[in-house]
């Protein structure tokens, strides 16, 4: 189905989605026809083209735009608040780095969703192929920084786990300066591992047989498959799996250590007199209570990370067993529907941390409200 030049809503278009189905090229593939066996795709799709189209429209375009725009705004707020709170605290430095990675990741999704919407609409005269254009300009960069988010989350979980197990020793070893150094290494070393992959994905003016015109399209190098296979095992399978298991193990160990610590303090209080408890434990209880809140908040963040990122890694393992579950292969429609949910989960993890910070961190909440009150005060002064 090709572009319908009449874009006016007719009486037959009873809904927003019906309008798009009538006007969009939801069976078109933006790739050379000689590389696609459409008969194989249709015979093994398991999911109809129309169903796939609804998933693309409602999730990959509409839902992703809403969530990614919210994530962009929320992470900008996170960066401002954590910078205001100061970088002399290990937790603030770690969460500031996480906010920067999340901001880049979700901001790129905005462009991904716009390009995917253009791919569905397939407007005439568009100088570039939306699908391959987003693949090169936003798809891979988003994927890289989503992995950076994985590694920073793993670093945060290790740091908090060690702080609970051996707080006095770790505080001397893990300092804000060293955490900053770790963040610099993560932001430089791991993205650089994708340089070979980026080099085999380029854009060039090519003839598009589907539209019978020359457009900007992806120009893949001849050794692209070999390079991607090497990156697939190392960057897409090994390190993300290691990150998720690290976060899971650290969260479990941290929770058990906190439980044992609480039981030990409870038993110690029973052996003390009331006066001893009143005079000696008030300060320590305040400190432990503050530390406990931070650890609980980070455990929630790590749990949300595992829930949101595990499906992505599981899908990679499934694709390893069933290579035909991929774009423009036998199970193209099924893969698109599954991936739409997986993709939405990833950006949800990077977008809604601000809710956890606001609910579980008193310092974050007070700093944010202070900044908002200052803005309201300044606006009132300007009006006066």
mmCIF file of C-alpha atoms in Angstrom:
data_model
loop_
_atom_site.group_PDB
_atom_site.id
_atom_site.type_symbol
_atom_site.label_atom_id
_atom_site.label_comp_id
_atom_site.label_asym_id
_atom_site.label_seq_id
_atom_site.Cartn_x
_atom_site.Cartn_y
_atom_site.Cartn_z
ATOM 1 C CA UNK A 1 0.000 0.000 0.000
ATOM 2 C CA UNK A 2 1.509 3.294 -1.086
ATOM 3 C CA UNK A 3 1.050 6.862 0.023
ATOM 4 C CA UNK A 4 -2.466 8.143 -0.369
ATOM 5 C CA UNK A 5 -2.386 11.725 -1.645
ATOM 6 C CA UNK A 6 -5.711 12.463 0.056
ATOM 7 C CA UNK A 7 -4.850 13.097 3.716
ATOM 8 C CA UNK A 8 -8.241 14.431 4.751
ATOM 9 C CA UNK A 9 -10.164 12.437 7.332
ATOM 10 C CA UNK A 10 -13.048 10.768 5.542
ATOM 11 C CA UNK A 11 -16.237 9.398 7.123
ATOM 12 C CA UNK A 12 -14.826 5.893 6.659
ATOM 13 C CA UNK A 13 -11.906 6.715 8.982
ATOM 14 C CA UNK A 14 -13.674 6.073 12.252
ATOM 15 C CA UNK A 15 -10.556 6.407 14.376
ATOM 16 C CA UNK A 16 -7.072 7.854 14.436
ATOM 17 C CA UNK A 17 -5.543 4.432 13.753
ATOM 18 C CA UNK A 18 -7.948 3.756 10.864
ATOM 19 C CA UNK A 19 -6.816 6.998 9.261
ATOM 20 C CA UNK A 20 -3.187 5.890 9.437
ATOM 21 C CA UNK A 21 -3.971 2.410 8.142
ATOM 22 C CA UNK A 22 -5.673 3.945 5.104
ATOM 23 C CA UNK A 23 -2.838 6.391 4.418
ATOM 24 C CA UNK A 24 0.315 4.597 5.546
ATOM 25 C CA UNK A 25 2.535 2.121 3.797
ATOM 26 C CA UNK A 26 2.463 -0.454 6.566
ATOM 27 C CA UNK A 27 3.513 -3.350 4.291
ATOM 28 C CA UNK A 28 6.467 -1.528 2.770
ATOM 29 C CA UNK A 29 10.046 -2.370 3.656
ATOM 30 C CA UNK A 30 12.663 0.357 3.273
ATOM 31 C CA UNK A 31 15.337 -1.913 1.926
ATOM 32 C CA UNK A 32 16.439 -3.220 -1.453
ATOM 33 C CA UNK A 33 13.876 -5.728 -2.734
ATOM 34 C CA UNK A 34 16.538 -8.213 -3.781
ATOM 35 C CA UNK A 35 17.578 -8.593 -0.127
ATOM 36 C CA UNK A 36 14.087 -9.557 1.095
ATOM 37 C CA UNK A 37 12.078 -12.661 0.427
ATOM 38 C CA UNK A 38 8.597 -11.261 0.994
ATOM 39 C CA UNK A 39 6.984 -14.645 0.407
ATOM 40 C CA UNK A 40 8.979 -16.167 3.258
ATOM 41 C CA UNK A 41 8.122 -13.244 5.525
ATOM 42 C CA UNK A 42 4.406 -13.569 4.757
ATOM 43 C CA UNK A 43 4.323 -17.348 5.138
ATOM 44 C CA UNK A 44 6.077 -17.436 8.514
ATOM 45 C CA UNK A 45 5.106 -14.106 10.000
ATOM 46 C CA UNK A 46 2.721 -15.524 12.665
ATOM 47 C CA UNK A 47 1.594 -11.896 13.048
ATOM 48 C CA UNK A 48 -0.277 -10.031 10.331
ATOM 49 C CA UNK A 49 1.030 -6.856 8.732
ATOM 50 C CA UNK A 50 -1.889 -4.885 10.160
ATOM 51 C CA UNK A 51 -1.206 -6.099 13.703
ATOM 52 C CA UNK A 52 2.464 -5.246 13.323
ATOM 53 C CA UNK A 53 1.499 -1.812 12.065
ATOM 54 C CA UNK A 54 -0.614 -1.095 15.167
ATOM 55 C CA UNK A 55 2.319 -2.070 17.402
ATOM 56 C CA UNK A 56 4.596 0.240 15.445
ATOM 57 C CA UNK A 57 2.142 3.136 15.552
ATOM 58 C CA UNK A 58 1.017 2.948 19.175
ATOM 59 C CA UNK A 59 4.265 1.794 20.818
ATOM 60 C CA UNK A 60 7.283 2.589 18.634
ATOM 61 C CA UNK A 61 5.904 5.998 17.656
ATOM 62 C CA UNK A 62 3.281 7.378 20.058
ATOM 63 C CA UNK A 63 4.238 5.721 23.371
ATOM 64 C CA UNK A 64 7.956 6.110 22.742
ATOM 65 C CA UNK A 65 7.614 9.816 21.947
ATOM 66 C CA UNK A 66 5.629 10.457 25.135
ATOM 67 C CA UNK A 67 7.952 8.452 27.394
ATOM 68 C CA UNK A 68 11.176 9.732 25.806
ATOM 69 C CA UNK A 69 10.072 13.389 26.001
ATOM 70 C CA UNK A 70 9.212 12.881 29.660
ATOM 71 C CA UNK A 71 12.546 11.115 30.159
ATOM 72 C CA UNK A 72 14.456 13.942 28.505
ATOM 73 C CA UNK A 73 12.848 16.521 30.795
ATOM 74 C CA UNK A 74 13.139 14.381 33.926
ATOM 75 C CA UNK A 75 16.825 13.624 33.386
ATOM 76 C CA UNK A 76 17.611 17.291 32.791
ATOM 77 C CA UNK A 77 15.961 17.968 36.160
ATOM 78 C CA UNK A 78 17.939 15.098 37.722
ATOM 79 C CA UNK A 79 21.228 16.535 36.467
ATOM 80 C CA UNK A 80 20.401 20.010 37.789
ATOM 81 C CA UNK A 81 19.311 18.685 41.193
ATOM 82 C CA UNK A 82 22.298 16.369 41.709
ATOM 83 C CA UNK A 83 24.694 19.124 40.597
ATOM 84 C CA UNK A 84 23.007 21.428 43.125
ATOM 85 C CA UNK A 85 23.342 18.775 45.836
ATOM 86 C CA UNK A 86 27.073 18.693 45.185
ATOM 87 C CA UNK A 87 29.556 16.171 43.849
ATOM 88 C CA UNK A 88 31.310 15.594 47.159
ATOM 89 C CA UNK A 89 29.090 12.586 47.883
ATOM 90 C CA UNK A 90 29.681 9.221 46.211
ATOM 91 C CA UNK A 91 25.983 8.543 45.619
ATOM 92 C CA UNK A 92 25.354 11.976 44.072
ATOM 93 C CA UNK A 93 28.274 11.548 41.678
ATOM 94 C CA UNK A 94 27.100 8.082 40.619
ATOM 95 C CA UNK A 95 23.484 9.138 40.072
ATOM 96 C CA UNK A 96 24.605 12.264 38.210
ATOM 97 C CA UNK A 97 26.544 10.066 35.783
ATOM 98 C CA UNK A 98 23.522 7.788 35.440
ATOM 99 C CA UNK A 99 21.298 10.779 34.657
ATOM 100 C CA UNK A 100 23.683 11.966 31.918
ATOM 101 C CA UNK A 101 23.700 8.527 30.285
ATOM 102 C CA UNK A 102 19.915 8.243 30.534
ATOM 103 C CA UNK A 103 19.439 11.724 29.077
ATOM 104 C CA UNK A 104 21.487 10.944 25.962
ATOM 105 C CA UNK A 105 19.757 7.580 25.567
ATOM 106 C CA UNK A 106 16.146 8.817 25.787
ATOM 107 C CA UNK A 107 16.820 11.993 23.768
ATOM 108 C CA UNK A 108 17.939 9.831 20.851
ATOM 109 C CA UNK A 109 14.683 7.875 21.112
ATOM 110 C CA UNK A 110 12.752 11.046 20.256
ATOM 111 C CA UNK A 111 14.498 11.113 16.890
ATOM 112 C CA UNK A 112 13.996 7.349 16.519
ATOM 113 C CA UNK A 113 10.236 7.745 16.978
ATOM 114 C CA UNK A 114 10.033 10.647 14.520
ATOM 115 C CA UNK A 115 11.876 8.656 11.864
ATOM 116 C CA UNK A 116 9.732 5.582 12.494
ATOM 117 C CA UNK A 117 6.618 7.723 12.084
ATOM 118 C CA UNK A 118 7.971 9.002 8.766
ATOM 119 C CA UNK A 119 8.663 5.411 7.761
ATOM 120 C CA UNK A 120 5.018 4.499 8.399
ATOM 121 C CA UNK A 121 3.656 7.576 6.618
ATOM 122 C CA UNK A 122 6.133 7.256 3.728
ATOM 123 C CA UNK A 123 5.580 10.841 2.462
ATOM 124 C CA UNK A 124 6.625 11.580 -1.143
ATOM 125 C CA UNK A 125 9.786 13.545 -1.801
ATOM 126 C CA UNK A 126 11.493 12.651 1.481
ATOM 127 C CA UNK A 127 15.263 12.976 0.795
ATOM 128 C CA UNK A 128 16.258 10.114 3.095
ATOM 129 C CA UNK A 129 15.083 6.635 3.933
ATOM 130 C CA UNK A 130 13.656 6.993 7.487
ATOM 131 C CA UNK A 131 14.273 3.429 8.671
ATOM 132 C CA UNK A 132 17.920 3.097 7.714
ATOM 133 C CA UNK A 133 18.543 6.753 8.572
ATOM 134 C CA UNK A 134 17.336 6.274 12.166
ATOM 135 C CA UNK A 135 19.285 2.997 12.347
ATOM 136 C CA UNK A 136 22.571 4.807 11.702
ATOM 137 C CA UNK A 137 21.965 8.223 13.292
ATOM 138 C CA UNK A 138 19.970 7.263 16.395
ATOM 139 C CA UNK A 139 19.530 3.499 16.705
ATOM 140 C CA UNK A 140 23.134 2.559 17.326
ATOM 141 C CA UNK A 141 23.969 5.645 19.462
ATOM 142 C CA UNK A 142 20.919 4.939 21.667
ATOM 143 C CA UNK A 143 21.925 1.297 21.967
ATOM 144 C CA UNK A 144 25.445 2.283 23.025
ATOM 145 C CA UNK A 145 24.312 4.661 25.782
ATOM 146 C CA UNK A 146 21.685 2.208 26.986
ATOM 147 C CA UNK A 147 24.613 -0.134 27.608
ATOM 148 C CA UNK A 148 26.465 2.661 29.416
ATOM 149 C CA UNK A 149 23.427 2.884 31.696
ATOM 150 C CA UNK A 150 23.810 -0.857 32.377
ATOM 151 C CA UNK A 151 27.425 -0.491 33.432
ATOM 152 C CA UNK A 152 26.831 2.552 35.631
ATOM 153 C CA UNK A 153 23.955 0.777 37.373
ATOM 154 C CA UNK A 154 26.230 -2.211 37.985
ATOM 155 C CA UNK A 155 28.879 0.116 39.428
ATOM 156 C CA UNK A 156 26.328 1.728 41.752
ATOM 157 C CA UNK A 157 25.066 -1.666 42.948
ATOM 158 C CA UNK A 158 28.612 -2.867 43.711
ATOM 159 C CA UNK A 159 29.459 0.316 45.594
ATOM 160 C CA UNK A 160 26.326 0.168 47.769
ATOM 161 C CA UNK A 161 26.780 -3.547 48.413
ATOM 162 C CA UNK A 162 30.332 -3.024 49.638
ATOM 163 C CA UNK A 163 29.254 -0.079 51.774
ATOM 164 C CA UNK A 164 26.722 -2.257 53.578
ATOM 165 C CA UNK A 165 29.087 -5.212 54.009
ATOM 166 C CA UNK A 166 32.147 -3.256 55.163
ATOM 167 C CA UNK A 167 31.160 0.416 55.588
ATOM 168 C CA UNK A 168 34.227 1.681 57.453
ATOM 169 C CA UNK A 169 36.795 0.122 55.102
ATOM 170 C CA UNK A 170 34.942 0.943 51.891
ATOM 171 C CA UNK A 171 34.461 4.622 52.702
ATOM 172 C CA UNK A 172 38.223 5.041 52.669
ATOM 173 C CA UNK A 173 38.587 3.190 49.361
ATOM 174 C CA UNK A 174 35.545 4.397 47.407
ATOM 175 C CA UNK A 175 35.802 8.177 47.210
ATOM 176 C CA UNK A 176 33.997 10.705 44.981
ATOM 177 C CA UNK A 177 37.214 11.253 43.050
ATOM 178 C CA UNK A 178 37.561 7.549 42.251
ATOM 179 C CA UNK A 179 33.891 7.268 41.302
ATOM 180 C CA UNK A 180 34.380 10.168 38.881
ATOM 181 C CA UNK A 181 37.334 8.313 37.380
ATOM 182 C CA UNK A 182 35.214 5.167 37.002
ATOM 183 C CA UNK A 183 32.512 7.170 35.229
ATOM 184 C CA UNK A 184 35.054 8.657 32.827
ATOM 185 C CA UNK A 185 36.304 5.154 32.024
ATOM 186 C CA UNK A 186 32.755 3.862 31.450
ATOM 187 C CA UNK A 187 31.800 6.814 29.229
ATOM 188 C CA UNK A 188 34.938 6.418 27.095
ATOM 189 C CA UNK A 189 35.999 2.772 27.146
ATOM 190 C CA UNK A 190 32.710 0.976 26.513
ATOM 191 C CA UNK A 191 31.377 3.268 23.735
ATOM 192 C CA UNK A 192 34.776 3.033 22.009
ATOM 193 C CA UNK A 193 34.231 -0.730 21.784
ATOM 194 C CA UNK A 194 31.475 0.029 19.261
ATOM 195 C CA UNK A 195 33.721 2.076 16.948
ATOM 196 C CA UNK A 196 34.286 -0.860 14.546
ATOM 197 C CA UNK A 197 30.505 -1.345 14.310
ATOM 198 C CA UNK A 198 29.885 2.344 13.638
ATOM 199 C CA UNK A 199 32.529 2.393 10.924
ATOM 200 C CA UNK A 200 30.728 -0.272 8.883
ATOM 201 C CA UNK A 201 27.422 1.650 9.044
ATOM 202 C CA UNK A 202 27.485 4.763 6.898
ATOM 203 C CA UNK A 203 25.039 6.969 5.008
ATOM 204 C CA UNK A 204 25.269 7.644 1.284
ATOM 205 C CA UNK A 205 23.164 8.788 -1.666
ATOM 206 C CA UNK A 206 21.787 5.604 -3.195
ATOM 207 C CA UNK A 207 19.054 4.680 -5.618
ATOM 208 C CA UNK A 208 15.939 3.458 -3.781
ATOM 209 C CA UNK A 209 14.133 0.979 -6.015
ATOM 210 C CA UNK A 210 11.023 1.111 -3.811
ATOM 211 C CA UNK A 211 10.545 4.831 -4.556
ATOM 212 C CA UNK A 212 12.371 5.005 -7.887
ATOM 213 C CA UNK A 213 14.539 7.912 -6.700
ATOM 214 C CA UNK A 214 17.905 8.635 -5.157
ATOM 215 C CA UNK A 215 17.815 9.148 -1.383
ATOM 216 C CA UNK A 216 20.147 9.117 1.609
ATOM 217 C CA UNK A 217 20.293 5.524 2.756
ATOM 218 C CA UNK A 218 22.491 3.237 4.809
ATOM 219 C CA UNK A 219 25.613 2.103 3.005
ATOM 220 C CA UNK A 220 26.893 -1.017 4.757
ATOM 221 C CA UNK A 221 30.499 -2.128 4.401
ATOM 222 C CA UNK A 222 31.236 -5.547 2.902
ATOM 223 C CA UNK A 223 32.645 -6.844 6.208
ATOM 224 C CA UNK A 224 29.635 -5.613 8.212
ATOM 225 C CA UNK A 225 28.377 -9.088 9.145
ATOM 226 C CA UNK A 226 31.753 -10.235 10.493
ATOM 227 C CA UNK A 227 32.210 -7.072 12.558
ATOM 228 C CA UNK A 228 28.694 -7.279 13.969
ATOM 229 C CA UNK A 229 29.134 -10.918 14.967
ATOM 230 C CA UNK A 230 32.227 -10.066 17.005
ATOM 231 C CA UNK A 231 30.450 -7.148 18.673
ATOM 232 C CA UNK A 232 27.318 -9.256 19.249
ATOM 233 C CA UNK A 233 29.050 -11.784 21.501
ATOM 234 C CA UNK A 234 31.117 -9.268 23.468
ATOM 235 C CA UNK A 235 29.107 -6.034 23.661
ATOM 236 C CA UNK A 236 25.561 -7.344 23.255
ATOM 237 C CA UNK A 237 25.669 -10.670 25.107
ATOM 238 C CA UNK A 238 28.559 -10.958 27.552
ATOM 239 C CA UNK A 239 28.777 -7.501 29.154
ATOM 240 C CA UNK A 240 25.003 -6.810 29.434
ATOM 241 C CA UNK A 241 24.439 -10.280 30.924
ATOM 242 C CA UNK A 242 27.296 -9.714 33.346
ATOM 243 C CA UNK A 243 25.829 -6.337 34.323
ATOM 244 C CA UNK A 244 22.361 -7.723 35.019
ATOM 245 C CA UNK A 245 23.667 -10.637 37.092
ATOM 246 C CA UNK A 246 25.982 -8.271 38.987
ATOM 247 C CA UNK A 247 23.076 -5.990 39.847
ATOM 248 C CA UNK A 248 20.896 -8.953 40.893
ATOM 249 C CA UNK A 249 23.564 -10.526 43.105
ATOM 250 C CA UNK A 250 24.507 -7.207 44.706
ATOM 251 C CA UNK A 251 20.856 -6.395 45.405
ATOM 252 C CA UNK A 252 20.312 -9.777 47.087
ATOM 253 C CA UNK A 253 23.513 -9.538 49.146
ATOM 254 C CA UNK A 254 22.689 -5.963 50.154
ATOM 255 C CA UNK A 255 19.181 -6.878 51.262
ATOM 256 C CA UNK A 256 20.428 -9.833 53.336
ATOM 257 C CA UNK A 257 23.205 -7.746 54.899
ATOM 258 C CA UNK A 258 20.738 -5.038 55.869
ATOM 259 C CA UNK A 259 18.476 -7.639 57.454
ATOM 260 C CA UNK A 260 21.355 -9.110 59.480
ATOM 261 C CA UNK A 261 22.487 -5.641 60.484
ATOM 262 C CA UNK A 262 18.995 -4.756 61.693
ATOM 263 C CA UNK A 263 18.766 -7.994 63.705
ATOM 264 C CA UNK A 264 22.171 -7.356 65.285
ATOM 265 C CA UNK A 265 21.219 -3.818 66.312
ATOM 266 C CA UNK A 266 17.945 -5.055 67.724
ATOM 267 C CA UNK A 267 19.722 -7.692 69.803
ATOM 268 C CA UNK A 268 22.285 -5.163 70.990
ATOM 269 C CA UNK A 269 19.571 -2.765 72.141
ATOM 270 C CA UNK A 270 17.906 -5.527 74.166
ATOM 271 C CA UNK A 271 21.124 -6.034 76.104
ATOM 272 C CA UNK A 272 21.492 -2.347 76.899
ATOM 273 C CA UNK A 273 19.765 -0.261 79.525
ATOM 274 C CA UNK A 274 17.200 2.318 78.490
ATOM 275 C CA UNK A 275 19.498 5.179 79.397
ATOM 276 C CA UNK A 276 22.334 3.748 77.338
ATOM 277 C CA UNK A 277 20.045 3.449 74.363
ATOM 278 C CA UNK A 278 18.769 7.007 74.775
ATOM 279 C CA UNK A 279 22.193 8.600 75.200
ATOM 280 C CA UNK A 280 24.430 6.568 72.921
ATOM 281 C CA UNK A 281 22.335 5.310 70.042
ATOM 282 C CA UNK A 282 20.388 8.367 68.892
ATOM 283 C CA UNK A 283 23.176 9.692 66.706
ATOM 284 C CA UNK A 284 24.114 6.291 65.315
ATOM 285 C CA UNK A 285 20.468 5.507 64.628
ATOM 286 C CA UNK A 286 20.101 8.777 62.683
ATOM 287 C CA UNK A 287 23.139 7.940 60.557
ATOM 288 C CA UNK A 288 22.056 4.356 59.945
ATOM 289 C CA UNK A 289 18.550 5.536 59.110
ATOM 290 C CA UNK A 290 19.908 7.929 56.486
ATOM 291 C CA UNK A 291 22.161 5.258 55.051
ATOM 292 C CA UNK A 292 19.291 2.782 55.044
ATOM 293 C CA UNK A 293 17.094 5.142 53.009
ATOM 294 C CA UNK A 294 19.816 5.577 50.407
ATOM 295 C CA UNK A 295 20.392 1.838 50.131
ATOM 296 C CA UNK A 296 16.673 1.119 49.835
ATOM 297 C CA UNK A 297 16.349 3.713 47.089
ATOM 298 C CA UNK A 298 19.237 2.220 45.139
ATOM 299 C CA UNK A 299 17.864 -1.299 45.605
ATOM 300 C CA UNK A 300 14.582 -0.116 44.043
ATOM 301 C CA UNK A 301 16.507 1.469 41.150
ATOM 302 C CA UNK A 302 18.482 -1.749 40.616
ATOM 303 C CA UNK A 303 15.319 -3.866 40.764
ATOM 304 C CA UNK A 304 13.622 -1.647 38.190
ATOM 305 C CA UNK A 305 16.727 -1.926 36.013
ATOM 306 C CA UNK A 306 16.702 -5.734 36.129
ATOM 307 C CA UNK A 307 12.981 -5.883 35.297
ATOM 308 C CA UNK A 308 13.277 -3.440 32.393
ATOM 309 C CA UNK A 309 16.558 -4.627 30.862
ATOM 310 C CA UNK A 310 16.317 -8.407 31.273
ATOM 311 C CA UNK A 311 13.804 -8.825 28.394
ATOM 312 C CA UNK A 312 16.255 -7.077 26.062
ATOM 313 C CA UNK A 313 19.057 -9.496 26.886
ATOM 314 C CA UNK A 314 16.699 -12.487 26.794
ATOM 315 C CA UNK A 315 15.585 -11.430 23.310
ATOM 316 C CA UNK A 316 19.236 -11.411 22.196
ATOM 317 C CA UNK A 317 19.637 -14.987 23.412
ATOM 318 C CA UNK A 318 16.453 -16.034 21.614
ATOM 319 C CA UNK A 319 17.734 -14.453 18.414
ATOM 320 C CA UNK A 320 20.952 -16.425 18.856
ATOM 321 C CA UNK A 321 18.913 -19.662 18.801
ATOM 322 C CA UNK A 322 16.415 -18.439 16.160
ATOM 323 C CA UNK A 323 18.282 -16.106 13.761
ATOM 324 C CA UNK A 324 15.164 -15.662 11.640
ATOM 325 C CA UNK A 325 13.559 -13.719 14.489
ATOM 326 C CA UNK A 326 14.878 -10.383 13.253
ATOM 327 C CA UNK A 327 14.096 -7.409 11.043
ATOM 328 C CA UNK A 328 13.387 -8.316 7.407
ATOM 329 C CA UNK A 329 13.699 -12.031 8.055
ATOM 330 C CA UNK A 330 11.134 -14.825 8.344
ATOM 331 C CA UNK A 331 9.633 -13.608 11.615
ATOM 332 C CA UNK A 332 9.888 -9.895 10.933
ATOM 333 C CA UNK A 333 6.373 -9.065 12.155
ATOM 334 C CA UNK A 334 6.680 -11.121 15.349
ATOM 335 C CA UNK A 335 10.088 -9.601 16.103
ATOM 336 C CA UNK A 336 8.788 -6.056 15.610
ATOM 337 C CA UNK A 337 5.910 -6.624 18.034
ATOM 338 C CA UNK A 338 8.170 -8.154 20.700
ATOM 339 C CA UNK A 339 10.886 -5.566 20.248
ATOM 340 C CA UNK A 340 8.401 -2.694 20.581
ATOM 341 C CA UNK A 341 7.650 -3.775 24.167
ATOM 342 C CA UNK A 342 11.317 -4.438 24.946
ATOM 343 C CA UNK A 343 12.325 -1.038 23.622
ATOM 344 C CA UNK A 344 9.601 0.702 25.614
ATOM 345 C CA UNK A 345 10.754 -1.036 28.818
ATOM 346 C CA UNK A 346 14.324 0.178 28.263
ATOM 347 C CA UNK A 347 13.400 3.824 27.911
ATOM 348 C CA UNK A 348 10.926 3.535 30.795
ATOM 349 C CA UNK A 349 13.819 2.560 33.053
ATOM 350 C CA UNK A 350 15.781 5.597 31.908
ATOM 351 C CA UNK A 351 12.836 7.991 32.208
ATOM 352 C CA UNK A 352 11.127 7.361 35.548
ATOM 353 C CA UNK A 353 14.032 7.358 38.003
ATOM 354 C CA UNK A 354 12.996 10.857 39.010
ATOM 355 C CA UNK A 355 9.843 9.406 40.603
ATOM 356 C CA UNK A 356 11.951 7.066 42.756
ATOM 357 C CA UNK A 357 14.314 9.893 43.743
ATOM 358 C CA UNK A 358 11.451 12.192 44.667
ATOM 359 C CA UNK A 359 9.601 9.600 46.749
ATOM 360 C CA UNK A 360 12.561 7.947 48.480
ATOM 361 C CA UNK A 361 15.213 10.674 48.778
ATOM 362 C CA UNK A 362 14.523 13.500 51.208
ATOM 363 C CA UNK A 363 17.543 15.491 50.008
ATOM 364 C CA UNK A 364 16.524 15.196 46.365
ATOM 365 C CA UNK A 365 12.956 16.230 47.130
ATOM 366 C CA UNK A 366 13.964 19.225 49.269
ATOM 367 C CA UNK A 367 16.548 20.388 46.710
ATOM 368 C CA UNK A 368 14.049 20.116 43.858
ATOM 369 C CA UNK A 369 11.364 21.998 45.771
ATOM 370 C CA UNK A 370 13.922 24.651 46.720
ATOM 371 C CA UNK A 371 14.830 25.158 43.061
ATOM 372 C CA UNK A 372 11.176 25.362 42.073
ATOM 373 C CA UNK A 373 10.442 27.875 44.847
ATOM 374 C CA UNK A 374 13.351 30.027 43.729
ATOM 375 C CA UNK A 375 12.008 30.071 40.183
ATOM 376 C CA UNK A 376 8.533 31.017 41.423
ATOM 377 C CA UNK A 377 10.022 33.784 43.593
ATOM 378 C CA UNK A 378 12.092 35.155 40.737
ATOM 379 C CA UNK A 379 9.044 35.189 38.426
ATOM 380 C CA UNK A 380 7.026 37.089 41.045
ATOM 381 C CA UNK A 381 9.846 39.629 41.445
ATOM 382 C CA UNK A 382 9.981 40.162 37.705
ATOM 383 C CA UNK A 383 6.216 40.765 37.589
ATOM 384 C CA UNK A 384 6.508 43.317 40.394
#
